[in-house]
Amino acid sequence: MKILVTGAAGFIGYHLCEALIKLNHSVVGLDNINDYYSVDLKYDRLKQLGIVTEEAGKFHQISKSSIHGEQFQFIRMNLEDRDKLPALFKNENFGIVCNLAAQAGVRYSLENPESYIDSNVVGFLNILECCKKFSIKHLLYASSSSVYGLNKKIPFETSDRTDQPISLYAASKKSNELMAFTYSHLYKIPTTGLRFFTVYGPWGRPDMAIYIFADAIANKKPINVFNQGKLERDFTFIGDIVEGLVRIIEKDVKKNRDETQYFKLYNIGNSNSVKLMDFIKEIEVNLNKKAEKVFLPMQPGDVERTWANVDELIKDYDYSPNTPISQGVKSFVEWYIKYHQL
C-alpha cells in the first residue's frame, strides 16, 4: 500500500518517511519547502532520504530517491493547489495519507495570519476532498496541544474543552479537527487526529525552544526565559512520536474501529510534564556550557503548562513513550554539534 506523507521535508515528516522506508512501505513525500525557516535544513533532510536538491526544488515534478529508488519519491507542491493535488492522488493511488504539512509556529501566526488559513485550512480542505474522491482507506493528520488553549485542567484529555484557542495557529488546528469530523460523518472516511505535544529531537526546527536555546548557549548568547522560567511542557522525543504514528499506520483501521468511530482524536506526548528550567539544564550539561538567562514575562499566545493524557493511544495502539529528557536532549545536542560542525 502506498502512503502519502505531506510535510515530508519537515521535522516530523522527515523522520516518519525514514521509519516507513525501513519498514518497506512505499512512500511519496510532499512539501512546498516554504521559507518559514531555513530551506537549507529542509533540503538537507531530503538529502538524507536520497532526494537531490536540484530535483526537489522543482514544483510538480516527481523525484525518485537515489538511495531507495521508487520506494521513496518526492514532489514539491502546495496543498492549496486544487488542480495539481487531485491529479497526484489519481496518478499515485494512495492507500493511506498522513497529513503533517502545515504552517507551523504559534507566535508567527500573530504576524502572518493569512499563511495559516491558506495552508492549514484551505490546504486541509483539499486533502479531505481528495480523500473522499479517491477512497483513501485512512487519513492521519497533525493537530496540536495548542488547541487546549486556556484549559487549566491537568493532564489534558481529548474530552476537555477546546473552544478557547489563544492563537490563530491553535484555531487552525481546531478547525482541522472539526472538518475531519464532518468528512468522517458524511463520507465514512476513517480519520485520526493527533494532538502533538512539544516534539523535539535531531533535525528539529530552528524556531523550537531546544534549538533556540542550544544555538544561543553554544554561541555564548543570552537566552530568553519567559514567565520567569515558571513553565512546564510535555517534551516528547521524536522517536516516540514516530513510533506512535507507525503503529497507527500499520494497524488496519477497520479492525480497530466500528462504523460509529470513523473519527478519532488522540493526544500523542510523553505523558509527563517537565519544568522548563530542568530542560535548559540538560542542554547546558550536554553542551558543557552555562546559559546566560534573561527572565521575561509570559508571551502572548503561550500557556504555563502542558501534559498529555495518552491512555487512549496506549489502549488502542500499545503506544509506549519511554525516552527521558536526559537521553532525548543528548541525542539532539549530538546532532546539533555534528550538523553545525562545532
mmCIF file of C-alpha atoms in Angstrom, residues 110-332:
data_model
loop_
_atom_site.group_PDB
_atom_site.id
_atom_site.type_symbol
_atom_site.label_atom_id
_atom_site.label_comp_id
_atom_site.label_asym_id
_atom_site.label_seq_id
_atom_site.Cartn_x
_atom_site.Cartn_y
_atom_site.Cartn_z
ATOM 1 C CA LEU A 110 0.380 36.656 15.200
ATOM 2 C CA GLU A 111 2.388 38.222 12.368
ATOM 3 C CA ASN A 112 1.273 36.265 9.283
ATOM 4 C CA PRO A 113 -2.293 35.043 9.805
ATOM 5 C CA GLU A 114 -3.035 34.625 6.080
ATOM 6 C CA SER A 115 -0.461 31.862 5.642
ATOM 7 C CA TYR A 116 -2.201 29.782 8.336
ATOM 8 C CA ILE A 117 -5.560 29.975 6.616
ATOM 9 C CA ASP A 118 -4.059 29.142 3.210
ATOM 10 C CA SER A 119 -2.033 26.146 4.330
ATOM 11 C CA ASN A 120 -3.808 24.828 7.405
ATOM 12 C CA VAL A 121 -7.431 25.402 6.428
ATOM 13 C CA VAL A 122 -7.661 25.612 2.616
ATOM 14 C CA GLY A 123 -4.898 23.034 2.191
ATOM 15 C CA PHE A 124 -6.540 20.637 4.631
ATOM 16 C CA LEU A 125 -9.889 21.003 2.869
ATOM 17 C CA ASN A 126 -8.202 19.947 -0.368
ATOM 18 C CA ILE A 127 -6.712 16.904 1.385
ATOM 19 C CA LEU A 128 -10.156 15.931 2.669
ATOM 20 C CA GLU A 129 -11.714 16.353 -0.771
ATOM 21 C CA CYS A 130 -9.045 14.129 -2.311
ATOM 22 C CA CYS A 131 -9.533 11.510 0.409
ATOM 23 C CA LYS A 132 -13.250 11.499 -0.366
ATOM 24 C CA LYS A 133 -12.874 11.398 -4.138
ATOM 25 C CA PHE A 134 -10.168 8.740 -4.229
ATOM 26 C CA SER A 135 -11.476 6.478 -1.446
ATOM 27 C CA ILE A 136 -8.499 6.775 0.900
ATOM 28 C CA LYS A 137 -8.554 4.000 3.499
ATOM 29 C CA HIS A 138 -7.242 6.098 6.384
ATOM 30 C CA LEU A 139 -6.308 9.748 6.907
ATOM 31 C CA LEU A 140 -3.969 10.676 9.750
ATOM 32 C CA TYR A 141 -3.395 14.361 10.373
ATOM 33 C CA ALA A 142 -1.446 16.599 12.725
ATOM 34 C CA SER A 143 -3.355 18.573 15.291
ATOM 35 C CA SER A 144 -1.665 20.241 18.259
ATOM 36 C CA SER A 145 -1.690 20.519 22.038
ATOM 37 C CA SER A 146 -2.263 24.242 21.449
ATOM 38 C CA VAL A 147 -5.979 23.510 20.859
ATOM 39 C CA TYR A 148 -6.388 23.210 24.642
ATOM 40 C CA GLY A 149 -5.863 26.976 24.859
ATOM 41 C CA LEU A 150 -6.941 28.349 28.223
ATOM 42 C CA ASN A 151 -7.707 24.894 29.626
ATOM 43 C CA LYS A 152 -6.383 24.685 33.202
ATOM 44 C CA LYS A 153 -7.134 21.020 33.921
ATOM 45 C CA ILE A 154 -4.056 18.785 34.051
ATOM 46 C CA PRO A 155 -3.362 16.400 32.399
ATOM 47 C CA PHE A 156 -5.038 17.370 29.124
ATOM 48 C CA GLU A 157 -7.572 14.853 27.838
ATOM 49 C CA THR A 158 -9.195 14.738 24.419
ATOM 50 C CA SER A 159 -12.584 15.125 26.102
ATOM 51 C CA ASP A 160 -11.543 18.513 27.562
ATOM 52 C CA ARG A 161 -12.954 21.791 26.304
ATOM 53 C CA THR A 162 -11.055 23.102 23.244
ATOM 54 C CA ASP A 163 -13.132 26.073 22.120
ATOM 55 C CA GLN A 164 -10.850 28.772 23.572
ATOM 56 C CA PRO A 165 -7.768 28.841 21.300
ATOM 57 C CA ILE A 166 -5.372 31.674 22.134
ATOM 58 C CA SER A 167 -3.529 31.784 18.801
ATOM 59 C CA LEU A 168 -4.618 31.562 15.176
ATOM 60 C CA TYR A 169 -2.345 28.520 14.802
ATOM 61 C CA ALA A 170 -4.366 26.765 17.511
ATOM 62 C CA ALA A 171 -7.628 27.879 15.895
ATOM 63 C CA SER A 172 -6.498 26.481 12.523
ATOM 64 C CA LYS A 173 -5.687 23.123 14.132
ATOM 65 C CA LYS A 174 -9.040 23.015 15.897
ATOM 66 C CA SER A 175 -10.694 23.747 12.550
ATOM 67 C CA ASN A 176 -8.904 20.702 11.097
ATOM 68 C CA GLU A 177 -10.464 18.503 13.757
ATOM 69 C CA LEU A 178 -13.941 19.890 13.053
ATOM 70 C CA MET A 179 -13.515 19.499 9.303
ATOM 71 C CA ALA A 180 -12.248 15.930 9.696
ATOM 72 C CA PHE A 181 -15.251 15.062 11.869
ATOM 73 C CA THR A 182 -17.613 16.385 9.202
ATOM 74 C CA TYR A 183 -15.987 14.380 6.411
ATOM 75 C CA SER A 184 -15.819 11.233 8.560
ATOM 76 C CA HIS A 185 -19.512 11.604 9.383
ATOM 77 C CA LEU A 186 -20.712 12.436 5.877
ATOM 78 C CA TYR A 187 -18.463 10.220 3.769
ATOM 79 C CA LYS A 188 -17.372 7.432 6.180
ATOM 80 C CA ILE A 189 -13.690 8.324 5.846
ATOM 81 C CA PRO A 190 -11.633 6.923 8.756
ATOM 82 C CA THR A 191 -9.674 9.887 10.174
ATOM 83 C CA THR A 192 -7.227 10.049 13.073
ATOM 84 C CA GLY A 193 -6.221 13.403 14.527
ATOM 85 C CA LEU A 194 -3.083 13.575 16.665
ATOM 86 C CA ARG A 195 -2.527 16.364 19.137
ATOM 87 C CA PHE A 196 1.268 16.630 19.278
ATOM 88 C CA PHE A 197 2.929 17.798 22.499
ATOM 89 C CA THR A 198 6.243 19.740 22.215
ATOM 90 C CA VAL A 199 8.139 17.389 19.911
ATOM 91 C CA TYR A 200 11.940 17.689 19.933
ATOM 92 C CA GLY A 201 14.972 15.815 18.657
ATOM 93 C CA PRO A 202 17.578 15.673 15.848
ATOM 94 C CA TRP A 203 16.704 17.581 12.656
ATOM 95 C CA GLY A 204 14.258 19.763 14.610
ATOM 96 C CA ARG A 205 13.030 23.190 13.546
ATOM 97 C CA PRO A 206 15.189 26.252 14.353
ATOM 98 C CA ASP A 207 12.179 28.017 15.917
ATOM 99 C CA MET A 208 11.760 25.288 18.539
ATOM 100 C CA ALA A 209 12.837 26.000 22.113
ATOM 101 C CA ILE A 210 15.570 23.369 22.271
ATOM 102 C CA TYR A 211 17.156 24.632 19.034
ATOM 103 C CA ILE A 212 16.930 28.285 20.092
ATOM 104 C CA PHE A 213 18.456 27.525 23.484
ATOM 105 C CA ALA A 214 21.231 25.288 22.138
ATOM 106 C CA ASP A 215 22.129 27.810 19.443
ATOM 107 C CA ALA A 216 22.363 30.672 21.914
ATOM 108 C CA ILE A 217 24.269 28.716 24.557
ATOM 109 C CA ALA A 218 26.738 27.309 22.011
ATOM 110 C CA ASN A 219 27.402 30.804 20.682
ATOM 111 C CA LYS A 220 27.636 32.408 24.152
ATOM 112 C CA LYS A 221 24.495 34.485 23.689
ATOM 113 C CA PRO A 222 21.772 35.040 26.307
ATOM 114 C CA ILE A 223 18.542 33.041 26.188
ATOM 115 C CA ASN A 224 15.095 34.489 26.841
ATOM 116 C CA VAL A 225 13.233 32.547 29.522
ATOM 117 C CA PHE A 226 9.571 33.525 29.580
ATOM 118 C CA ASN A 227 7.188 33.635 32.541
ATOM 119 C CA GLN A 228 10.273 33.960 34.767
ATOM 120 C CA GLY A 229 11.066 30.313 33.962
ATOM 121 C CA LYS A 230 7.816 29.066 35.511
ATOM 122 C CA LEU A 231 6.786 26.961 32.517
ATOM 123 C CA GLU A 232 6.302 23.231 32.122
ATOM 124 C CA ARG A 233 5.989 21.225 28.932
ATOM 125 C CA ASP A 234 5.256 17.650 27.944
ATOM 126 C CA PHE A 235 8.505 17.387 25.956
ATOM 127 C CA THR A 236 8.214 14.394 23.606
ATOM 128 C CA PHE A 237 11.151 12.850 21.765
ATOM 129 C CA ILE A 238 10.737 12.451 18.006
ATOM 130 C CA GLY A 239 11.427 8.713 18.169
ATOM 131 C CA ASP A 240 8.442 8.178 20.469
ATOM 132 C CA ILE A 241 6.215 10.280 18.202
ATOM 133 C CA VAL A 242 7.192 8.330 15.090
ATOM 134 C CA GLU A 243 6.740 5.013 16.857
ATOM 135 C CA GLY A 244 3.171 6.050 17.653
ATOM 136 C CA LEU A 245 2.489 7.182 14.097
ATOM 137 C CA VAL A 246 3.819 3.929 12.637
ATOM 138 C CA ARG A 247 1.660 1.852 14.989
ATOM 139 C CA ILE A 248 -1.441 3.715 13.815
ATOM 140 C CA ILE A 249 -0.494 3.482 10.138
ATOM 141 C CA GLU A 250 0.239 -0.245 10.258
ATOM 142 C CA LYS A 251 -2.874 -1.300 12.150
ATOM 143 C CA ASP A 252 -5.920 -1.999 9.999
ATOM 144 C CA VAL A 253 -8.227 0.852 10.934
ATOM 145 C CA LYS A 254 -11.341 -1.172 10.059
ATOM 146 C CA LYS A 255 -10.377 -3.843 12.593
ATOM 147 C CA ASN A 256 -9.698 -1.193 15.226
ATOM 148 C CA ARG A 257 -12.984 0.735 14.920
ATOM 149 C CA ASP A 258 -16.631 0.074 14.318
ATOM 150 C CA GLU A 259 -18.670 2.156 11.910
ATOM 151 C CA THR A 260 -19.538 4.679 14.633
ATOM 152 C CA GLN A 261 -15.863 5.548 15.145
ATOM 153 C CA TYR A 262 -14.702 6.790 11.767
ATOM 154 C CA PHE A 263 -13.437 9.918 13.556
ATOM 155 C CA LYS A 264 -10.847 9.589 16.352
ATOM 156 C CA LEU A 265 -8.663 12.021 18.258
ATOM 157 C CA TYR A 266 -5.624 11.211 20.360
ATOM 158 C CA ASN A 267 -3.072 13.045 22.426
ATOM 159 C CA ILE A 268 0.439 11.973 21.487
ATOM 160 C CA GLY A 269 3.052 13.032 24.009
ATOM 161 C CA ASN A 270 5.418 11.763 26.672
ATOM 162 C CA SER A 271 2.700 11.805 29.366
ATOM 163 C CA ASN A 272 4.962 13.746 31.702
ATOM 164 C CA SER A 273 5.280 17.459 32.433
ATOM 165 C CA VAL A 274 8.891 18.700 32.683
ATOM 166 C CA LYS A 275 9.966 22.037 34.127
ATOM 167 C CA LEU A 276 11.482 24.321 31.510
ATOM 168 C CA MET A 277 14.420 25.082 33.795
ATOM 169 C CA ASP A 278 15.221 21.361 34.067
ATOM 170 C CA PHE A 279 15.100 21.074 30.290
ATOM 171 C CA ILE A 280 17.516 24.004 29.918
ATOM 172 C CA LYS A 281 19.820 22.391 32.472
ATOM 173 C CA GLU A 282 20.041 19.238 30.327
ATOM 174 C CA ILE A 283 21.053 21.349 27.325
ATOM 175 C CA GLU A 284 23.740 23.070 29.427
ATOM 176 C CA VAL A 285 25.083 19.715 30.641
ATOM 177 C CA ASN A 286 25.311 18.277 27.137
ATOM 178 C CA LEU A 287 26.932 21.403 25.671
ATOM 179 C CA ASN A 288 29.134 21.728 28.741
ATOM 180 C CA LYS A 289 28.298 25.438 28.843
ATOM 181 C CA LYS A 290 26.270 27.601 31.195
ATOM 182 C CA ALA A 291 23.391 29.654 29.785
ATOM 183 C CA GLU A 292 23.065 33.354 30.404
ATOM 184 C CA LYS A 293 19.354 33.657 31.173
ATOM 185 C CA VAL A 294 17.150 36.714 30.659
ATOM 186 C CA PHE A 295 13.916 36.229 32.595
ATOM 187 C CA LEU A 296 10.859 37.788 30.942
ATOM 188 C CA PRO A 297 7.046 37.872 31.355
ATOM 189 C CA MET A 298 4.729 35.398 29.636
ATOM 190 C CA GLN A 299 4.457 35.746 25.851
ATOM 191 C CA PRO A 300 1.109 36.323 24.094
ATOM 192 C CA GLY A 301 -0.390 33.051 22.870
ATOM 193 C CA ASP A 302 1.572 30.940 25.357
ATOM 194 C CA VAL A 303 0.410 28.704 28.245
ATOM 195 C CA GLU A 304 2.058 27.841 31.550
ATOM 196 C CA ARG A 305 1.862 24.055 31.448
ATOM 197 C CA THR A 306 1.096 21.152 29.128
ATOM 198 C CA TRP A 307 0.731 17.488 29.961
ATOM 199 C CA ALA A 308 -0.810 14.823 27.732
ATOM 200 C CA ASN A 309 -3.029 12.009 28.889
ATOM 201 C CA VAL A 310 -2.188 9.300 26.331
ATOM 202 C CA ASP A 311 -4.206 6.449 27.861
ATOM 203 C CA GLU A 312 -6.396 6.085 24.746
ATOM 204 C CA LEU A 313 -3.379 5.743 22.470
ATOM 205 C CA ILE A 314 -1.859 3.177 24.827
ATOM 206 C CA LYS A 315 -5.130 1.222 24.914
ATOM 207 C CA ASP A 316 -5.748 1.242 21.167
ATOM 208 C CA TYR A 317 -2.191 1.006 19.824
ATOM 209 C CA ASP A 318 0.113 -0.046 22.695
ATOM 210 C CA TYR A 319 1.838 3.330 22.429
ATOM 211 C CA SER A 320 4.816 3.449 24.800
ATOM 212 C CA PRO A 321 6.744 6.744 25.034
ATOM 213 C CA ASN A 322 9.875 5.958 27.035
ATOM 214 C CA THR A 323 12.598 8.479 26.165
ATOM 215 C CA PRO A 324 13.667 10.575 29.197
ATOM 216 C CA ILE A 325 14.796 14.161 28.542
ATOM 217 C CA SER A 326 18.356 13.231 29.536
ATOM 218 C CA GLN A 327 18.535 10.821 26.602
ATOM 219 C CA GLY A 328 16.478 12.919 24.197
ATOM 220 C CA VAL A 329 18.386 16.154 24.776
ATOM 221 C CA LYS A 330 21.697 14.304 24.465
ATOM 222 C CA SER A 331 20.591 12.947 21.085
ATOM 223 C CA PHE A 332 19.594 16.415 19.880
#
